[in-house]
XYZ file of C-alpha atoms in Angstrom:
71
model
C 76.071 -246.516 -24.300
C 79.439 -244.746 -24.390
C 80.070 -241.018 -24.236
C 83.240 -238.950 -24.557
C 83.269 -236.678 -21.517
C 85.382 -233.741 -20.444
C 86.174 -234.391 -16.760
C 88.369 -231.334 -16.060
C 89.966 -228.432 -17.932
C 93.431 -228.813 -19.451
C 95.119 -230.765 -22.258
C 92.496 -232.852 -24.076
C 94.478 -236.100 -23.783
C 94.605 -235.644 -19.991
C 91.028 -234.529 -19.303
C 88.876 -236.555 -21.753
C 87.445 -239.978 -20.902
C 85.292 -242.428 -22.859
C 82.739 -243.442 -20.216
C 79.822 -245.844 -20.166
C 76.571 -244.040 -19.336
C 73.025 -245.289 -18.883
C 70.884 -245.434 -21.996
C 67.898 -243.135 -21.512
C 64.372 -244.536 -21.237
C 62.478 -243.301 -24.280
C 58.941 -241.976 -24.326
C 56.408 -242.891 -27.025
C 57.330 -239.929 -29.245
C 61.115 -240.039 -28.707
C 63.885 -241.675 -30.732
C 67.413 -242.762 -29.846
C 70.074 -241.058 -31.984
C 73.386 -242.889 -32.372
C 76.330 -240.568 -33.043
C 78.659 -241.777 -35.788
C 81.109 -238.846 -35.872
C 81.479 -235.256 -34.687
C 83.800 -232.522 -35.966
C 86.182 -230.576 -33.747
C 86.001 -226.799 -33.981
C 88.505 -224.207 -32.694
C 86.039 -223.240 -29.952
C 86.042 -226.884 -28.735
C 89.747 -226.606 -27.895
C 89.235 -223.389 -25.914
C 86.368 -225.085 -24.012
C 88.641 -228.016 -23.087
C 91.379 -225.628 -21.921
C 88.842 -223.712 -19.805
C 89.326 -220.373 -21.599
C 86.033 -220.308 -23.543
C 83.443 -217.740 -22.439
C 81.243 -220.436 -20.829
C 82.339 -223.136 -18.360
C 79.718 -225.910 -18.191
C 79.411 -228.197 -15.183
C 81.709 -231.222 -15.359
C 81.619 -233.977 -16.536
C 80.481 -232.530 -19.832
C 79.878 -233.907 -23.329
C 79.507 -231.575 -26.306
C 78.419 -233.002 -29.656
C 76.281 -230.267 -31.241
C 76.837 -231.035 -34.932
C 77.072 -234.761 -35.586
C 76.694 -237.485 -38.177
C 73.978 -239.727 -36.752
C 71.820 -242.794 -37.180
C 68.264 -242.788 -35.843
C 66.982 -246.123 -34.534
């Protein structure tokens, strides 16, 4: 499974990486959601630059609103 991760704060082309991560083990009542696309919002750019009100632990991946496929 691949995930776009923010690895530092700065210019998005310098601090974003597409990394391979482990696929989670699913429980009986869980589903795997495959992300097809995610929009970029103005607040996403301030988060990448490190000037947003919250600074999550790095590496960080932030798709909150996505187009998805449930398998």
